[in-house]
XYZ file of C-alpha atoms in Angstrom:
598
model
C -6.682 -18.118 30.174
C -4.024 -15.582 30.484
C -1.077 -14.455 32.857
C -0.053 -11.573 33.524
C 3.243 -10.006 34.969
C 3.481 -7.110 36.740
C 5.370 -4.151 36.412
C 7.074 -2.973 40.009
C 4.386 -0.031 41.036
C 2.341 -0.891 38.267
C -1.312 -2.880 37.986
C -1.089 -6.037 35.657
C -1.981 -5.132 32.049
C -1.936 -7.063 29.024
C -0.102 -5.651 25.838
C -2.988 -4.986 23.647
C -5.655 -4.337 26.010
C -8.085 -7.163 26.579
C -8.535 -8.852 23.574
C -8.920 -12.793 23.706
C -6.193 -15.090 23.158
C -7.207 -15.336 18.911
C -5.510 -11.862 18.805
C -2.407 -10.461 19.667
C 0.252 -11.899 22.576
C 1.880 -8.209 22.821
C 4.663 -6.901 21.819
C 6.631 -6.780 25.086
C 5.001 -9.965 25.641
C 3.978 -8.938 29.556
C 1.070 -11.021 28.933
C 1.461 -14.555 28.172
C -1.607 -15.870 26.677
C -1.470 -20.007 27.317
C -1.232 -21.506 24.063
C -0.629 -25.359 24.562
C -3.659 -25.796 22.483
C -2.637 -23.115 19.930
C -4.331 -19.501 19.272
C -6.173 -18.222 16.429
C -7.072 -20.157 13.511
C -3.590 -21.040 11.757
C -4.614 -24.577 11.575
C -1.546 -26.658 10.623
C 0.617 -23.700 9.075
C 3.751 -22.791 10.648
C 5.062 -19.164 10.874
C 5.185 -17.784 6.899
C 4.013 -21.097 5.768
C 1.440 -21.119 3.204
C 0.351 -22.827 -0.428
C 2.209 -23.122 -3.054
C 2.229 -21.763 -6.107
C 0.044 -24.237 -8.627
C -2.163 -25.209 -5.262
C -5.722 -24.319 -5.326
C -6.772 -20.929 -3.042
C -9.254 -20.946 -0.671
C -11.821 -19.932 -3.438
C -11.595 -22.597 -5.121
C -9.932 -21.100 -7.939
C -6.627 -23.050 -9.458
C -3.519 -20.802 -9.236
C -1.553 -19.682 -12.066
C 1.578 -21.291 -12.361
C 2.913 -18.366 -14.595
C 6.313 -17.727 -15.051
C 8.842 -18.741 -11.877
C 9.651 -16.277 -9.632
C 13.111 -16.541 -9.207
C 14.550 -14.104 -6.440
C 18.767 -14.786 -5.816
C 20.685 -14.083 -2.896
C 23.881 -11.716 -3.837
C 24.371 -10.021 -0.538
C 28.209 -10.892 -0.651
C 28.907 -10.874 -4.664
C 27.544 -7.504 -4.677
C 29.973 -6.649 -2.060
C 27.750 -5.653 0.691
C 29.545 -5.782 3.745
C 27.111 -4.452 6.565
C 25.664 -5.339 10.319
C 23.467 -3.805 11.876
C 24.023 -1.922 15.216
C 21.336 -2.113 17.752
C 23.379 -0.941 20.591
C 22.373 -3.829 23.145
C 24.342 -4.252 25.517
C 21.927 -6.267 28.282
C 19.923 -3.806 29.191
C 16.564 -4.037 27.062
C 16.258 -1.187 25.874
C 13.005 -0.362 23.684
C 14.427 1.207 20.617
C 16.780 -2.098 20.272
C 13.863 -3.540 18.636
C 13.322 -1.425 16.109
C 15.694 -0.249 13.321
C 16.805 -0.421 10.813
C 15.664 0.802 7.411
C 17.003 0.817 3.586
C 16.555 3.757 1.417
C 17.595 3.341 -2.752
C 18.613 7.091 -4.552
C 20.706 7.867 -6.803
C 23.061 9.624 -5.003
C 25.639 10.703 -7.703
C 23.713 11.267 -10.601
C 25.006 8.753 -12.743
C 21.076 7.101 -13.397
C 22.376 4.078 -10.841
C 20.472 3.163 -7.615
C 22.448 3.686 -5.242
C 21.703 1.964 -1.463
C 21.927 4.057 1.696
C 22.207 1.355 5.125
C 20.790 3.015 7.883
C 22.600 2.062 11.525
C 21.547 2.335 14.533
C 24.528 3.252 17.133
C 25.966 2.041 20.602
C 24.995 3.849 23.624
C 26.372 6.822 25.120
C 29.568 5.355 26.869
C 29.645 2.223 25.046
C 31.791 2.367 21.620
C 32.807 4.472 19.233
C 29.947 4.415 17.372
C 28.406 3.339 13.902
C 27.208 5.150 11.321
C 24.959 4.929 8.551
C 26.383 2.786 5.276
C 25.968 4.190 1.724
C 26.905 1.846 -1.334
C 27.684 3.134 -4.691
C 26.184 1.472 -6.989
C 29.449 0.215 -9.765
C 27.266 -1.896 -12.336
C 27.469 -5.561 -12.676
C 25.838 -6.230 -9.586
C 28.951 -3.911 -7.870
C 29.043 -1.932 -5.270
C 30.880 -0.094 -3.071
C 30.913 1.739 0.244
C 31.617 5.113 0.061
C 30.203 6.079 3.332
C 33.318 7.678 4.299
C 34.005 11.147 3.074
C 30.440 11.396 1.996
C 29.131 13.302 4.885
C 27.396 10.916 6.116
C 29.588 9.151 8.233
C 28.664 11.120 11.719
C 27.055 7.988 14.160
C 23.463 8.276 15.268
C 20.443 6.287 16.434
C 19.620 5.982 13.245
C 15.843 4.741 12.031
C 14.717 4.767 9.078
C 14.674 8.138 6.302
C 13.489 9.122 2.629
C 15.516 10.900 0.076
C 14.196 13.605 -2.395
C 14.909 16.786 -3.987
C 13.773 19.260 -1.725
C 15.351 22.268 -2.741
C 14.741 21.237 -6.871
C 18.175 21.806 -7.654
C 18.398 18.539 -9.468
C 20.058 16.690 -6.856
C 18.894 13.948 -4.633
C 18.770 15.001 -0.598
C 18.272 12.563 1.950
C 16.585 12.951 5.446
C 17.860 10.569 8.458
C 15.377 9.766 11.128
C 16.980 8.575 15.012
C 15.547 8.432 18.327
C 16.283 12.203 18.171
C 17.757 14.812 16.330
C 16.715 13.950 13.095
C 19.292 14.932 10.266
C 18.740 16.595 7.435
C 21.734 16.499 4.191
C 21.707 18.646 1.454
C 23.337 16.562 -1.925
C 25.684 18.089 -4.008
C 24.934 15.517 -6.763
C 28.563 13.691 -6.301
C 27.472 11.221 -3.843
C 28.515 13.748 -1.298
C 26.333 15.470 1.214
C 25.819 18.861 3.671
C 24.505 18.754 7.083
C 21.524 21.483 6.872
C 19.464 20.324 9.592
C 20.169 23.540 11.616
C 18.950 25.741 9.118
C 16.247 23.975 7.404
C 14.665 23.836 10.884
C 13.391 20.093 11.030
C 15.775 18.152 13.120
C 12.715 16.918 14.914
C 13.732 15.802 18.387
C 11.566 12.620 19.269
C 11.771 9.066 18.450
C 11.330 8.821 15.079
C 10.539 6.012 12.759
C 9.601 6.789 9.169
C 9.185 9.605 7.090
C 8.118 10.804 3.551
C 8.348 14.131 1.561
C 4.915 14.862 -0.742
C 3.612 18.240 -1.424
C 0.787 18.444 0.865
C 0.004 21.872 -0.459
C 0.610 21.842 -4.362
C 2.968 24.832 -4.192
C 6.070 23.143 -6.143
C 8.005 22.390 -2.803
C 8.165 19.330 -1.176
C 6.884 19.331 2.254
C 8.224 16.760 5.127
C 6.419 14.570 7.503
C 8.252 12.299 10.274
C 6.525 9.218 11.917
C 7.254 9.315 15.921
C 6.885 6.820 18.063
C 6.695 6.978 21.902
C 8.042 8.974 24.757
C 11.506 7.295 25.732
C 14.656 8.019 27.478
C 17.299 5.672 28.958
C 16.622 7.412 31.939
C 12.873 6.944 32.222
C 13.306 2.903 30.764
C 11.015 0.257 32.684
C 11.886 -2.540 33.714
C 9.413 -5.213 32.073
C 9.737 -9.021 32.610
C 8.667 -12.567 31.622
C 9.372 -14.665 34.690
C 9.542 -11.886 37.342
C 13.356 -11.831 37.507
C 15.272 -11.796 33.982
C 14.438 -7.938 31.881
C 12.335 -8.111 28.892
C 11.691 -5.342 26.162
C 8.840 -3.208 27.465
C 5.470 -2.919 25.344
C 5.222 0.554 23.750
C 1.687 0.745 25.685
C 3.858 1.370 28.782
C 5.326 4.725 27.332
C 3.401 7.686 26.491
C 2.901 8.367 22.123
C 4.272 11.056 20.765
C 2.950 13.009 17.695
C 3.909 13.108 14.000
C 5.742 16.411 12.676
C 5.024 18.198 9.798
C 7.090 20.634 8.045
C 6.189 22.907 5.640
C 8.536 23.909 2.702
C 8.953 27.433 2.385
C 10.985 26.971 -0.476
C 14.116 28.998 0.658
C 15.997 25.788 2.226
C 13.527 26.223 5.461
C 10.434 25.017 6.826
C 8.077 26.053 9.316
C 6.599 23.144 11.643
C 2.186 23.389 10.565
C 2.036 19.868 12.540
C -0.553 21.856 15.097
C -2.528 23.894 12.459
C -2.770 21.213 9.878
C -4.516 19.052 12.348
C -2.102 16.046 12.336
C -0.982 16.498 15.619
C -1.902 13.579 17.915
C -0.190 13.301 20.942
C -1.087 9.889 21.453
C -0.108 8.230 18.030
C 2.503 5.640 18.265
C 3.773 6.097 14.424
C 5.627 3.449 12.593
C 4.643 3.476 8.956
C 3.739 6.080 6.588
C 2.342 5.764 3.206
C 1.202 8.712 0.739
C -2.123 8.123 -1.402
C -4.927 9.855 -2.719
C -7.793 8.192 -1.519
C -10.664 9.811 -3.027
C -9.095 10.176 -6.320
C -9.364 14.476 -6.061
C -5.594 15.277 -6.820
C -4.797 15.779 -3.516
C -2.191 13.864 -1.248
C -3.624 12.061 1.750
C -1.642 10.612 4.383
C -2.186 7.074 6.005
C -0.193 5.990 9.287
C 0.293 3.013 10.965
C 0.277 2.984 14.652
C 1.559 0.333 17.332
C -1.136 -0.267 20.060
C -2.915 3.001 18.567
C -5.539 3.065 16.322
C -4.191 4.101 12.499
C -4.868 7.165 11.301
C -6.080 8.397 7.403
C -5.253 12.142 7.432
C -7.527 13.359 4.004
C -6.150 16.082 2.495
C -8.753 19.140 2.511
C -6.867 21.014 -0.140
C -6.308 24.101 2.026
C -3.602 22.820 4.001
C -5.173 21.102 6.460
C -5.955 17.547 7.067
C -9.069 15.415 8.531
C -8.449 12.162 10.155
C -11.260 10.153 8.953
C -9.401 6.472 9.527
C -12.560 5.211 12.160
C -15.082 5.854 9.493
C -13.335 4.721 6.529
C -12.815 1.499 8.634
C -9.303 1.534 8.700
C -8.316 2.069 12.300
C -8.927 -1.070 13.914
C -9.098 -4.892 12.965
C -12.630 -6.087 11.787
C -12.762 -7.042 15.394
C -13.255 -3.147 16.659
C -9.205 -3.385 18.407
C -6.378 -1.365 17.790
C -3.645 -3.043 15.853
C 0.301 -3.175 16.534
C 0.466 -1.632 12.552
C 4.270 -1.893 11.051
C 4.982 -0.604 7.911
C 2.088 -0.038 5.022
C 2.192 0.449 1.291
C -0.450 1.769 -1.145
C -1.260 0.892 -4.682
C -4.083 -0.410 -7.149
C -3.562 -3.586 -6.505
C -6.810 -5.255 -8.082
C -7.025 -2.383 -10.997
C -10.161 -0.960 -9.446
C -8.560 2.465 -10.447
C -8.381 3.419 -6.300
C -5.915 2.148 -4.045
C -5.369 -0.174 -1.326
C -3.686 -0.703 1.227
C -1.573 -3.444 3.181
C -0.292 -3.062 6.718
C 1.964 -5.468 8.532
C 0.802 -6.295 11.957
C 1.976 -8.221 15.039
C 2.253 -11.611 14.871
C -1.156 -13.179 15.850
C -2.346 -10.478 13.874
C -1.815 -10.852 10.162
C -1.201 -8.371 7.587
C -4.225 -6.258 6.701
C -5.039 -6.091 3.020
C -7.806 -2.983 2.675
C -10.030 -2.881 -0.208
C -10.870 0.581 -1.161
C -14.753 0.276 -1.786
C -14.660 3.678 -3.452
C -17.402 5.243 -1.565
C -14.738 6.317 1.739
C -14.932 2.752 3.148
C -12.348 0.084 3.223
C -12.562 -3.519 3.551
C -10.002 -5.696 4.755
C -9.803 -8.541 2.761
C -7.210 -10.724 4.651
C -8.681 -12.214 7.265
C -10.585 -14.639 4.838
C -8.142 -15.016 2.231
C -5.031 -17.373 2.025
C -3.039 -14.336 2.442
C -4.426 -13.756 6.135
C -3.914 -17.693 6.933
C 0.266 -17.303 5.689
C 0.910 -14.256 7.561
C -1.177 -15.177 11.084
C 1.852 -16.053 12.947
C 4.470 -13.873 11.409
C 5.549 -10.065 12.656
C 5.371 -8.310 9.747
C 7.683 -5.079 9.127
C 8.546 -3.722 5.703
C 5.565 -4.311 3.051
C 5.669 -3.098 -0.630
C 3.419 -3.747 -3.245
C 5.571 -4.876 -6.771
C 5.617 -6.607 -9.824
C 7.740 -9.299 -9.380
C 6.569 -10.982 -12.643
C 6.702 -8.347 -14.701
C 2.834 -9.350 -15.611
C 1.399 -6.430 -14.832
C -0.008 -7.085 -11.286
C 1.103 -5.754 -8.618
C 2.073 -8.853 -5.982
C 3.245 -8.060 -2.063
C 6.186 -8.861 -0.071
C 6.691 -8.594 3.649
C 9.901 -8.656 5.665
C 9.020 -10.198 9.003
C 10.807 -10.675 12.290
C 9.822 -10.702 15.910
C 10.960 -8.135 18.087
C 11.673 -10.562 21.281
C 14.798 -12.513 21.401
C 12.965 -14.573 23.598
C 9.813 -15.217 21.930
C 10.748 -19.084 22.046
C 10.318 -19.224 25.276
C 6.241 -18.843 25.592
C 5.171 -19.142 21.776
C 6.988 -22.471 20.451
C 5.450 -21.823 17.212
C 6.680 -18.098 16.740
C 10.345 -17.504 16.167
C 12.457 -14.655 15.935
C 13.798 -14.757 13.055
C 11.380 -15.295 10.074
C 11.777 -15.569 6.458
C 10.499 -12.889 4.357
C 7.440 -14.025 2.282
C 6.264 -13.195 -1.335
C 2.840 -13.343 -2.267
C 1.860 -13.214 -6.303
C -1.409 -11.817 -7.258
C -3.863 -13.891 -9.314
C -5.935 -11.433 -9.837
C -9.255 -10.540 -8.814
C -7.515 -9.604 -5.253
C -6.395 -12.968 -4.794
C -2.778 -13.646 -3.487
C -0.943 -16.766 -3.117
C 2.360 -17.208 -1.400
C 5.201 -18.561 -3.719
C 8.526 -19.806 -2.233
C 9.994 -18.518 -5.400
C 13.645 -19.831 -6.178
C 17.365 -18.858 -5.715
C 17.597 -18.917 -2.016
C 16.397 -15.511 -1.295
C 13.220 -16.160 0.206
C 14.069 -19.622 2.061
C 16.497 -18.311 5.122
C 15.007 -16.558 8.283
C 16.474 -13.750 9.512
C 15.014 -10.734 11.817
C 13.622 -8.569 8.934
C 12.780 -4.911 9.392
C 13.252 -2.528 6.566
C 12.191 -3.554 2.674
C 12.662 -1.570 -0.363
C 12.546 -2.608 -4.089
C 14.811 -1.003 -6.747
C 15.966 -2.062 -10.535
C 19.551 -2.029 -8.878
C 20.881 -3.894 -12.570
C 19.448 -2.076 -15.185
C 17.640 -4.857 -17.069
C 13.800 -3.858 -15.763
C 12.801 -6.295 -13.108
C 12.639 -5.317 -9.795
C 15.414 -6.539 -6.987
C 14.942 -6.626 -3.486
C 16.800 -5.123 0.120
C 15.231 -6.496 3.546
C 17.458 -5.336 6.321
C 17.930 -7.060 9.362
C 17.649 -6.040 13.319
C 20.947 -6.625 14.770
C 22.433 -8.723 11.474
C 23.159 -8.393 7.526
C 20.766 -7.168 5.278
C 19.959 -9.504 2.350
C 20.133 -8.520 -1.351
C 18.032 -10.195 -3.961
C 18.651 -10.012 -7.532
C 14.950 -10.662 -9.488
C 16.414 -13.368 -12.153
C 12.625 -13.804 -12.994
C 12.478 -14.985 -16.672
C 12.056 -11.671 -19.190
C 8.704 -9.967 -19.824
C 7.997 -6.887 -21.552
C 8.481 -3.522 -18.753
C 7.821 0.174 -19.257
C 10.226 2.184 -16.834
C 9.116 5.790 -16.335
C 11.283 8.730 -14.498
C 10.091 12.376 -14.279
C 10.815 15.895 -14.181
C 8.923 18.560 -12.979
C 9.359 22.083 -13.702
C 5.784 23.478 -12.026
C 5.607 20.497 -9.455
C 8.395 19.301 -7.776
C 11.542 18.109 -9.785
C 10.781 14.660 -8.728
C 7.662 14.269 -10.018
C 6.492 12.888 -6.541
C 2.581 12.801 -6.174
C 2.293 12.363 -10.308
C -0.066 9.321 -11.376
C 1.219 7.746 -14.367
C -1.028 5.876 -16.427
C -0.229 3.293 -19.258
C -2.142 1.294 -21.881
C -0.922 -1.681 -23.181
C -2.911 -4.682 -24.791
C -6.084 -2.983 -24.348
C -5.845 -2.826 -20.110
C -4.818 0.564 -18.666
C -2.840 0.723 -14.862
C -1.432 3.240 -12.963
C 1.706 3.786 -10.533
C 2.369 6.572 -8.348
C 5.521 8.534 -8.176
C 6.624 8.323 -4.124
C 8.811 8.361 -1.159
C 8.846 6.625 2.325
C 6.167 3.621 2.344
C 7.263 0.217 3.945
C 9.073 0.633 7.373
C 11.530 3.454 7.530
C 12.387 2.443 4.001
C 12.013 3.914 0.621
C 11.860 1.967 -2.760
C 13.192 3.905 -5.955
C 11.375 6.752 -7.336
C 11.050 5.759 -11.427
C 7.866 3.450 -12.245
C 7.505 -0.150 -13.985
C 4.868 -1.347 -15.463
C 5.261 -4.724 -16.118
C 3.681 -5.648 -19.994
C 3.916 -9.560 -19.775
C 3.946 -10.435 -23.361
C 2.610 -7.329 -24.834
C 4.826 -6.203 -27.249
C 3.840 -2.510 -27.178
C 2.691 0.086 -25.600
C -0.357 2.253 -26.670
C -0.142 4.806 -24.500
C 1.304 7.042 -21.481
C -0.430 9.278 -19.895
C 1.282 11.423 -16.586
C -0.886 13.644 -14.406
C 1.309 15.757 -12.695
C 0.432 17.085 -9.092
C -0.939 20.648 -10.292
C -3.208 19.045 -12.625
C -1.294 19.228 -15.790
C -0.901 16.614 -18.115
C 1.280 14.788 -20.734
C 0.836 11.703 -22.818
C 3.236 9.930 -25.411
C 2.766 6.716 -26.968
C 2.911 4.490 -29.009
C 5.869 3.015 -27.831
C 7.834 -0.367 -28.044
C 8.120 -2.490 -24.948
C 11.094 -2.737 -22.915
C 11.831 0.878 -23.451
C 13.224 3.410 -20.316
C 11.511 6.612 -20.913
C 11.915 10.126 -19.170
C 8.966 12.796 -19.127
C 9.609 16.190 -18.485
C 6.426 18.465 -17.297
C 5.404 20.180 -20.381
C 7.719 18.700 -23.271
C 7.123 15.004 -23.230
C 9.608 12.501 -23.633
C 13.006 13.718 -22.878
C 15.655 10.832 -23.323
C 14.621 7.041 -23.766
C 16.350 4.207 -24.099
C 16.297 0.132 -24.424
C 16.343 -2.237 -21.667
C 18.065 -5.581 -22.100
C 15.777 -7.813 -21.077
């Protein structure tokens, strides 16, 4: 049984089409799906909850205890001082709902992370404004917010954004996306930054959510593609309602999609817009996620985006500058159940060393993340919906998703920030809340995952999670965490996981990019082989750090590295001890390494 309210002028419509009441309630929750007896198949979980670790999966199959993950919250000790800015004001507007994103760089050059805040803004009328926040990074769990006098202080709807060297001058740039213009700042390598949008040509004027530079072309320069989301003004806003009186936030399936951009680096500090002749234009997309990833393993970036209400898309690379969407055969573009998704944020990786990656998408709730199994022959199987991961994540909204080691074992686990996007939510799904906690799931190998609590706080307190980016903000190897939240603090967790061995590699590029972005970097160590690869954007409207870890475990060594770089050439170096930082220029090898306290 469902009700339905209507729009004024407008025929009654669920959210997500008509899809029974095991699948999505919507996101603007016009349709109220009766639930007394409870949807889906969540059985007696409640939103994020799930095993333990030391529980027994679903196969049977005892988890590993392994070491603790311990994951501490040091939002305030680190001296991050920070809200988030939606604007709201009563109205209801869409875009409320969505920001905001984190995005690590090393802004000054000093070999710190550094962690750019991005804001959101009031509306025209309203307040002064807010703009973006960017912490130096100080050491010693530090930092400080030198936002002003950085160039970066100018309010705007701010989204999400990725950060790169574009121009390969050796200095970290950073893009800004907003419900439109986009902005676009050159770094001088001082933790200081230029407004270039105007002449670099991309200050892309939709709604934008996410973005990512790669190389689509293999020409040195890194190329630029923004994630838009649907046709919206203040002006043309809807009035959308749960009880036929009090506003609601409108379902994106009430507003026209608008199409990704892509921008072409002509590598003199412009681009040229090739979204039409590349053949990722889709007018109807509703983008929130990106994620870059080779899929076929032939040395050439693909693209894979995750839509709200839209099917997903998997733009393959041709190699001659244009792209193929080929998401509906490789089985990625709807549930198992033949619908179209509300998709989030998604990540890529190897995350079952079957030398191809996966990928994992985080859905509405009601919908549960999507874990895709890449079969290798240009199908993927979603693996979630009979796995313990599936069960934990059925009634959570799912945002930012990374794959990471958290363990330092050498497996790549998942986390997902989660938060609904209605205030209200309470009010028609008593088991769905607003705010969520954000869950961590540790692999067990043989792409099984089991949700772990972990310890120190940082995973136990709900809060309306959007963003989610991973960085080694201390120094000491082990990945720490930033989950932003949607009108509130963001939350920063220090991984106090007990020391195993880590490789950390950084690049250089002199024929590909300076970055290194695209490279695969391989290591051998204890007689098993894995690979990372060097990227931007990923998550939701978030980017993670740029250098690799490799988590060792106890290994004590490492045989080998081995970097392909995005033109094809190669370098290798090895043997080396564990808990070593190493940098690899194209063409000379090791550059500068170093220990890592561990």
């Amino acid at each position: 049984m469902r009700r339905c309210v209507r729009l004024p002028g407008q025929p009654c419509k669920p959210l997500h089409g008509n899809r029974s009441c095991t699948r999505s309630v919507g996101y603007g929750l016009l349709c109220l799906l009766a639930i007394a007896a409870g949807c889906g198949t969540a059985g007696d979980e409640s939103p994020g909850g799930a095993l333990s670790a030391g529980t027994t999966d679903a196969t049977g199959v005892a988890a590993d205890p392994a070491v603790p993950i311990v994951l501490t919250d040091v939002t305030a000790e680190a001296g991050i001082r920070f809200t988030h800015n939606t604007g709201a004001f009563g109205e209801k507007y869409l875009p409320e709902t969505l920001g905001a994103g984190a995005i690590w760089l090393d802004a000054n050059g000093d070999g710190r992370q550094d962690l750019l805040l991005v804001n959101s803004t009031d509306w025209p009328g309203r307040g002064a404004g807010t703009p973006p926040a960017l912490y130096r990074n100080d050491g010693g769990w530090s930092f400080t917010d030198v936002t002003r006098g950085s160039g970066l202080d100018d309010p705007i709807y701010g989204i999400g954004g990725a950060a790169a060297d574009y121009d390969n001058d050796g200095h970290v740039d950073l893009y800004l996306t907003a419900l439109g213009p986009n902005r676009l700042y050159k770094g001088a390598g001082d933790g200081t930054f230029d407004d270039v949008t105007s002449v670099a040509g991309v200050g892309d004027p939709g709604f934008s959510t996410s973005a990512l530079w790669f190389d689509h072309d293999r020409d040195g320069h890194l190329d630029l593609f923004v994630a838009n989301y649907v046709e919206w003004t203040a002006e043309t806003d809807l009035f959308c309602t749960l009880d036929g009186e009090t506003k609601s936030y409108c379902t994106p399936e009430s507003y026209s999609g608008q199409s990704a951009t892509l921008y072409r680096n002509r590598g003199d500090g412009t681009f040229e817009d090739v979204t039409a002749a590349s053949g990722v234009g889709t007018p109807s997309a509703k983008a929130l996620g990106v994620v870059m990833l080779d899929t076929d393993a032939d040395g050439w970036m693909d693209l894979f985006v995750a839509n709200d209400t839209q099917p997903n898309q998997l733009f393959r690379n041709r190699g001659d500058g244009t792209f193929e969407d080929i998401a509906v055969t490789a089985a990625v573009a709807f549930s198992e159940t033949g619908v179209a998704r509300a998709g989030m944020g998604a990540d890529a990786a190897d995350y079952d060393d079957s030398g191809l990656p996966g990928l994992v998408i985080g859905n509405f709730s009601n919908e549960m993340l999507a874990l895709y199994h890449n079969e290798g022959n240009g199908l993927f199987i979603d693996e979630a919906p009979r796995s313990p991961l599936g069960r934990a994540t059925l009634l959570t909204l799912t945002f930012g998703c990374f794959f990471f080691d958290a363990d330092l074992d050498g497996q790549l686990d998942i986390f997902a920030a989660n938060g609904h996007v209605a205030d209200d939510v309470g009010r028609v799904q008593t088991r769905v809340s607003h705010a969520q906690r954000p869950q961590l799931f540790r692999n067990l190998g043989g792409g099984r995952f089991e949700e772990v609590t972990g310890s120190g706080g940082g995973l136990a307190t709900p809060l309306v999670g959007r963003g989610a980016a991973y960085a080694d903000a201390d120094g000491d190897g082990d990945l720490d965490v930033v989950v932003t939240a949607n009108g509130g603090a963001p939350r920063l967790l220090r991984n106090d996981t007990a020391g195993q061995g880590v490789l950390r590699v950084e690049l250089v590029g002199t024929a590909a990019n300076r970055d290194g972005i695209g490279a695969r970097v391989e290591v051998t160590a204890a007689g098993e082989t894995r690979w990372r690869r060097v990227r931007t954007g990923s998550s939701y409207a978030s980017q993670s750090e740029l250098p690799v870890s490799f988590g060792l475990g106890g290994a004590a060594r490492v045989d080998a590295v081995r970097v392909v770089w995005p033109g094809g050439g190669v370098d290798e170096a090895g043997p080396l001890e564990a808990n070593r930082r190493i940098t690899i220029e194209e063409g000379a090898g090791i550059v500068d390494a170093g220990p890592i306290e561990r």
